[in-house]
GROMACS .gro file of C-alpha atoms in nm:
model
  233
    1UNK     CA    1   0.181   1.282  -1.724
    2UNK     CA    2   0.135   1.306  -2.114
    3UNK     CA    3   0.382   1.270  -2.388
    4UNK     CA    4   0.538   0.991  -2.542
    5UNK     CA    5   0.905   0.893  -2.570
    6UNK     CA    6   1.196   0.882  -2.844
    7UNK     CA    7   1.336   0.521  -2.932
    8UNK     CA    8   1.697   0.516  -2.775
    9UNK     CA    9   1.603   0.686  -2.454
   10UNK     CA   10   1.889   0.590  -2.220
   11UNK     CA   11   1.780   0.536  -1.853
   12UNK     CA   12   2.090   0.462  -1.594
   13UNK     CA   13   2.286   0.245  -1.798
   14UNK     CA   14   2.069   0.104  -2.019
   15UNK     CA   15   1.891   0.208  -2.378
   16UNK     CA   16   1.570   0.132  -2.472
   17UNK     CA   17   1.516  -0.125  -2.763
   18UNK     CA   18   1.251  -0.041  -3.049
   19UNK     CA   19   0.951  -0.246  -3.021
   20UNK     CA   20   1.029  -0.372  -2.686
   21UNK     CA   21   0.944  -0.275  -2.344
   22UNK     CA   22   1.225  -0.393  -2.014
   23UNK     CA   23   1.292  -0.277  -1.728
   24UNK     CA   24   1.354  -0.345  -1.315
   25UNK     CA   25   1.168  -0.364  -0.995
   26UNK     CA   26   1.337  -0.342  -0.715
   27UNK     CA   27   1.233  -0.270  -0.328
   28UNK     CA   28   1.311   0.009  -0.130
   29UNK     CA   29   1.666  -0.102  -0.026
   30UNK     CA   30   1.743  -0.183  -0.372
   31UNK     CA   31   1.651  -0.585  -0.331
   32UNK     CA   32   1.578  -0.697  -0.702
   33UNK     CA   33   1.194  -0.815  -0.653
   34UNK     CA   34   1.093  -1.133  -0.842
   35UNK     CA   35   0.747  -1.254  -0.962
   36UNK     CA   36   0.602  -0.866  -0.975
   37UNK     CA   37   0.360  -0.858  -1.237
   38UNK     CA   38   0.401  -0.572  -1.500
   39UNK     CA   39   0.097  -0.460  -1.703
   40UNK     CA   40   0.138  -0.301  -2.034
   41UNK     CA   41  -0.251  -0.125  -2.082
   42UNK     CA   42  -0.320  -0.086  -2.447
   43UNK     CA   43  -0.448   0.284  -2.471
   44UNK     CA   44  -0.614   0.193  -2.809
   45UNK     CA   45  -0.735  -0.165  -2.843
   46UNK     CA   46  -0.969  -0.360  -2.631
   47UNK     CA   47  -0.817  -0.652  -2.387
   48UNK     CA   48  -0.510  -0.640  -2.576
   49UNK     CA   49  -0.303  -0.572  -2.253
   50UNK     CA   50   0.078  -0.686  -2.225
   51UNK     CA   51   0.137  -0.876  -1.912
   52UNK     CA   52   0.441  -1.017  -1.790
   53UNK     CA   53   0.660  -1.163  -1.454
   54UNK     CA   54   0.991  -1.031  -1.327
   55UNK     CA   55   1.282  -1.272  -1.335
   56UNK     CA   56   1.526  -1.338  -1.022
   57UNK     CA   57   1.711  -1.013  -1.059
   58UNK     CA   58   1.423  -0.814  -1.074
   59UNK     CA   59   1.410  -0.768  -1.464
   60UNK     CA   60   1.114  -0.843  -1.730
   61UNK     CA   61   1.083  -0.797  -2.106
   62UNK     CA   62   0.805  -0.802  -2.372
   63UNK     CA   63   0.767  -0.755  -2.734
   64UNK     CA   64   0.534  -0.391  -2.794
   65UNK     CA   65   0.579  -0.428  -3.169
   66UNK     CA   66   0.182  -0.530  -3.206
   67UNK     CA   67   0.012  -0.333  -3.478
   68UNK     CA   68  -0.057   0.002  -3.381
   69UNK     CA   69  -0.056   0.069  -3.007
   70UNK     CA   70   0.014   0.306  -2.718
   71UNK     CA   71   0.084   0.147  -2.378
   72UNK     CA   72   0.110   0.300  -2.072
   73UNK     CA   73   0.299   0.044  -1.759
   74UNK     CA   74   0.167  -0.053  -1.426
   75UNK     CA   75   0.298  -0.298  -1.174
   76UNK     CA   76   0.192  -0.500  -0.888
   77UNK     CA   77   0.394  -0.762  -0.675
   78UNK     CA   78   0.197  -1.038  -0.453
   79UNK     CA   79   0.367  -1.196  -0.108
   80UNK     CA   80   0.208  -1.419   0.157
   81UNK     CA   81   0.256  -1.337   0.510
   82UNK     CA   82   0.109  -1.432   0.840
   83UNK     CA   83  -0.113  -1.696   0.618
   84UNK     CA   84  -0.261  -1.437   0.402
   85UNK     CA   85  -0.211  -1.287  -0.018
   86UNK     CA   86  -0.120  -0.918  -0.012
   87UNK     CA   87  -0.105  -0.767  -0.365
   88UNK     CA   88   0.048  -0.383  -0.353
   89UNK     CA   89   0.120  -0.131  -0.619
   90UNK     CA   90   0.465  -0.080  -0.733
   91UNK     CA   91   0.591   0.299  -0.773
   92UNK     CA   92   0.669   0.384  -1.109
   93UNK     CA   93   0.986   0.577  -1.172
   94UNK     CA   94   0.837   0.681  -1.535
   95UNK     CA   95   0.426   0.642  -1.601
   96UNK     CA   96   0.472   0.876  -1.927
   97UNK     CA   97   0.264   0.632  -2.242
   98UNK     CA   98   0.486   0.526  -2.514
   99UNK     CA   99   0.448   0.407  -2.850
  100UNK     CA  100   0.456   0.034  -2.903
  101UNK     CA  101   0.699   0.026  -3.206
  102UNK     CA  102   0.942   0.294  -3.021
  103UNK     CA  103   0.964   0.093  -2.669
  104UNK     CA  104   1.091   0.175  -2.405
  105UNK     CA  105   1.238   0.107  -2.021
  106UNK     CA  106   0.932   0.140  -1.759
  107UNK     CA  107   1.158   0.048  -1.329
  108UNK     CA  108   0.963   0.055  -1.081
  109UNK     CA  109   1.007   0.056  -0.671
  110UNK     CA  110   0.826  -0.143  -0.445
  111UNK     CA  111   0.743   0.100  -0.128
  112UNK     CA  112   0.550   0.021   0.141
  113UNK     CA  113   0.451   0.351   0.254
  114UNK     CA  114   0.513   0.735   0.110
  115UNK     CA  115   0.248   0.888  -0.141
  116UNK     CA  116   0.158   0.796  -0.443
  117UNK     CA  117   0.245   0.877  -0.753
  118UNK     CA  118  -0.064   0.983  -0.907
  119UNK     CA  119  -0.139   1.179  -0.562
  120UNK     CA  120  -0.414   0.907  -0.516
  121UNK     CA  121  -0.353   0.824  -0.176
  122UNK     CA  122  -0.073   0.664  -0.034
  123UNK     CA  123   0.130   0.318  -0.110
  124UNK     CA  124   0.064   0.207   0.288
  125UNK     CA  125  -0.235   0.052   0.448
  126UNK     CA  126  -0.484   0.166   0.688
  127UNK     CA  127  -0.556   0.159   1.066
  128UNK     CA  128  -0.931   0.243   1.119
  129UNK     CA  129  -1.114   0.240   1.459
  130UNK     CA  130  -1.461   0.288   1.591
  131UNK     CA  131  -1.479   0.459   1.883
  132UNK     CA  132  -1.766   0.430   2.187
  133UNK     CA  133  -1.767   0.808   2.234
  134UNK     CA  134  -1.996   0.781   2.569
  135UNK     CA  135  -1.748   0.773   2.850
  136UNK     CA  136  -1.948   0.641   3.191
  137UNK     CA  137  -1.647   0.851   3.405
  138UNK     CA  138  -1.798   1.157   3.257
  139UNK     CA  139  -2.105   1.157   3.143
  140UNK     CA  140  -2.096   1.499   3.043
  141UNK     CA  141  -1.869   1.426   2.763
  142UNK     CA  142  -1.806   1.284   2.462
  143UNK     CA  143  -1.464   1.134   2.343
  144UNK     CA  144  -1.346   1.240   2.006
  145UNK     CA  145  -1.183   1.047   1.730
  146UNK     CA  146  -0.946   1.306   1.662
  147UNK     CA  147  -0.805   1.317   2.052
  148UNK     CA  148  -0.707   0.950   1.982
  149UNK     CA  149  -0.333   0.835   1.991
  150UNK     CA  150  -0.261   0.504   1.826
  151UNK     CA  151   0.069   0.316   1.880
  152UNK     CA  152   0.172   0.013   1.678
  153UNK     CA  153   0.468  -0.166   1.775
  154UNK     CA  154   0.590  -0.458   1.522
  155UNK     CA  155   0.601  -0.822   1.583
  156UNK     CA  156   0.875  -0.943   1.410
  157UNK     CA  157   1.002  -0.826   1.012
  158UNK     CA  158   0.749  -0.661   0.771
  159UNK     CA  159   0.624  -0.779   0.429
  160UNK     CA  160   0.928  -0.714   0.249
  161UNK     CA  161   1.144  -0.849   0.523
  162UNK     CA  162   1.277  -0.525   0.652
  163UNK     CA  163   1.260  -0.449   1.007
  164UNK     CA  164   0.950  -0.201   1.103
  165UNK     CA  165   0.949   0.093   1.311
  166UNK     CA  166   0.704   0.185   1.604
  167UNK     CA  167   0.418   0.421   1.461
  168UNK     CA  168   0.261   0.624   1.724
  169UNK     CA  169   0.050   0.883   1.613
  170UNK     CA  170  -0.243   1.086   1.638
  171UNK     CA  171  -0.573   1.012   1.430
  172UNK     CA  172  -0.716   1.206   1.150
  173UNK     CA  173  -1.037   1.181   0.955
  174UNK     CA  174  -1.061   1.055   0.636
  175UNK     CA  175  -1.320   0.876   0.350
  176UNK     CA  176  -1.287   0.573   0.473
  177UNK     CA  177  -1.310   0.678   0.886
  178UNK     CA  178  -1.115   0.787   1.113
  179UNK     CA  179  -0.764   0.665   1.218
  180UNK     CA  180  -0.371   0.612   1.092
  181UNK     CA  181  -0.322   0.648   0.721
  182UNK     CA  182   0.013   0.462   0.543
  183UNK     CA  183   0.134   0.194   0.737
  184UNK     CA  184   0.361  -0.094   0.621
  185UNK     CA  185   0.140  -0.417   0.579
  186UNK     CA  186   0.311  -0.609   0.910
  187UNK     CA  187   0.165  -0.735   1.204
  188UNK     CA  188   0.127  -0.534   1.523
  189UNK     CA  189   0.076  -0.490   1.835
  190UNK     CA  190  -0.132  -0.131   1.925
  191UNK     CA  191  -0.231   0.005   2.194
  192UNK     CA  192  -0.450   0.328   2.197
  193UNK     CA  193  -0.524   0.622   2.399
  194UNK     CA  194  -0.741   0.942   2.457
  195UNK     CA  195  -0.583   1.239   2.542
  196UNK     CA  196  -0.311   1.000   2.750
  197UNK     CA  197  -0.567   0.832   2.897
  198UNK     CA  198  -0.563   0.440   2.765
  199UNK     CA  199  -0.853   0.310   2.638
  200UNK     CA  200  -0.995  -0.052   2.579
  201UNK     CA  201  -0.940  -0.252   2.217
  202UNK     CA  202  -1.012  -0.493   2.051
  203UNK     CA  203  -1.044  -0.616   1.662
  204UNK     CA  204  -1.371  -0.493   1.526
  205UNK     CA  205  -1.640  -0.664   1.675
  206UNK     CA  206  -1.415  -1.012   1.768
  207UNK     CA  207  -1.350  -1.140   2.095
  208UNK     CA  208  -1.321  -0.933   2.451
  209UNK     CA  209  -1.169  -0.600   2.488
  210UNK     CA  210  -0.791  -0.570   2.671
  211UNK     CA  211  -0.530  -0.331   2.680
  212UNK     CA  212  -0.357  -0.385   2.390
  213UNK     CA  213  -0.430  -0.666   2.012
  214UNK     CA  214  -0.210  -0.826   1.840
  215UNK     CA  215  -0.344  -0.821   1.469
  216UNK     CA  216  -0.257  -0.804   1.076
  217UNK     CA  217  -0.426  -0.618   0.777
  218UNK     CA  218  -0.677  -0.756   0.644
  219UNK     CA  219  -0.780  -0.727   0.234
  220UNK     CA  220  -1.032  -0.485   0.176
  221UNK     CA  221  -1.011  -0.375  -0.228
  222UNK     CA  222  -0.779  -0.551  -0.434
  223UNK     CA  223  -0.449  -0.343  -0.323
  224UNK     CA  224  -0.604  -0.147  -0.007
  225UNK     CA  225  -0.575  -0.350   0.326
  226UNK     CA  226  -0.647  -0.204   0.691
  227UNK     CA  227  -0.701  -0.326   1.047
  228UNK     CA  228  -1.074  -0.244   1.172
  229UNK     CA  229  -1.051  -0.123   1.573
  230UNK     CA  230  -1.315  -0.113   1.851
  231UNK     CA  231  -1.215   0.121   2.116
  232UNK     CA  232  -1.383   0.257   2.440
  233UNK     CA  233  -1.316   0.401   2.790
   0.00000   0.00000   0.00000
């Protein structure tokens, strides 16, 4: 999105402030979410970025009034779970630039699955397996990534604390390999299957193959995390 916006734009109940940038992060029941860092990227000067922490109730505010700037908003919030950091992209309700001296109020939603914003992928983590296509029953054949069912059943609350859902579905292709695209960081156990048929698992090359793991994500980039799979007949 291009444009810029006009000092006084209202949002909800709230006006925006010249020279200042505010706003609200909240999660996807409405939880205010505190200790998300917003980013305010200078479009015109080098390293002379705006960052800043969200309070208790969600809310943060920084002076824009800097010489002559253009700042476009971006957000990320870090939890621990299950022993590990997990930093995720917040969605942004507005990503339109804005002039420094105008202001104005940049919310944002913490969501741990849907698509993105940008169309850039999605705000959920990946599943990815590697499958032992040679099947000793049938020689004949070959087992195919895309006949794979994957079914992850939560152990216990997710990330944001919210009570997960069992995912079972089939695998697609993708850049990064093949397997289940946008799923809440949690932990899980999975099972998976080819054409109904189970097949064996395990965590990518760790340990001895069984019917079913128990696993988290793991970080792989700085905001993409996914759970690497060995499967087999």
């Amino acid at each position: 999105m291009t444009g810029m916006v006009d000092a006084g734009r209202e949002t909800g109940a709230e006006r925006s402030e010249a020279g200042v940038l505010k706003g609200r992060v909240v999660d996807a029941a409405g939880r205010p979410v505190a200790g998300a860092e917003i980013v305010a990227n200078n479009q015109l000067l080098y390293n002379s970025n705006l960052i800043v922490a969200t309070d208790k109730d969600g809310r943060y505010r920084v002076s824009t009034d800097v010489a002559v700037a253009t700042f476009r908003v971006t957000g990320t919030v870090t939890r621990r779970f299950e022993g590990r950091a997990y930093t995720m992209e917040l969605t942004p309700h507005d990503d339109v630039p804005f002039a420094g001296s105008d202001g104005a109020i940049r919310d944002f939603t913490w969501r741990l699955t849907g698509e993105r914003s940008d169309g850039l992928g999605f705000y959920g983590s990946m599943v990815l397996f590697h499958l032992e296509s040679y099947d000793p029953q049938a020689p004949e054949t070959f087992l195919r990534d895309e006949d794979v069912t994957l079914t992850l059943t939560p152990q216990g609350p997710l990330i944001d604390g919210s009570a997960g859902e069992v995912i079972t579905r089939r695998a697609e292709r993708g850049g990064d390999g093949s397997g289940v695209l946008d799923v809440p960081i949690g932990r899980y156990r999975i099972t998976a299957e080819h054409l109904g048929r189970p097949l064996k698992i395990r965590v990518r090359d760790t340990g001895e193959y069984g019917e079913a793991v128990v696993t988290g994500f793991e970080r792989f980039l700085s905001t993409v995390h996914r759970i690497r799979l060995d499967l087999k007949p």
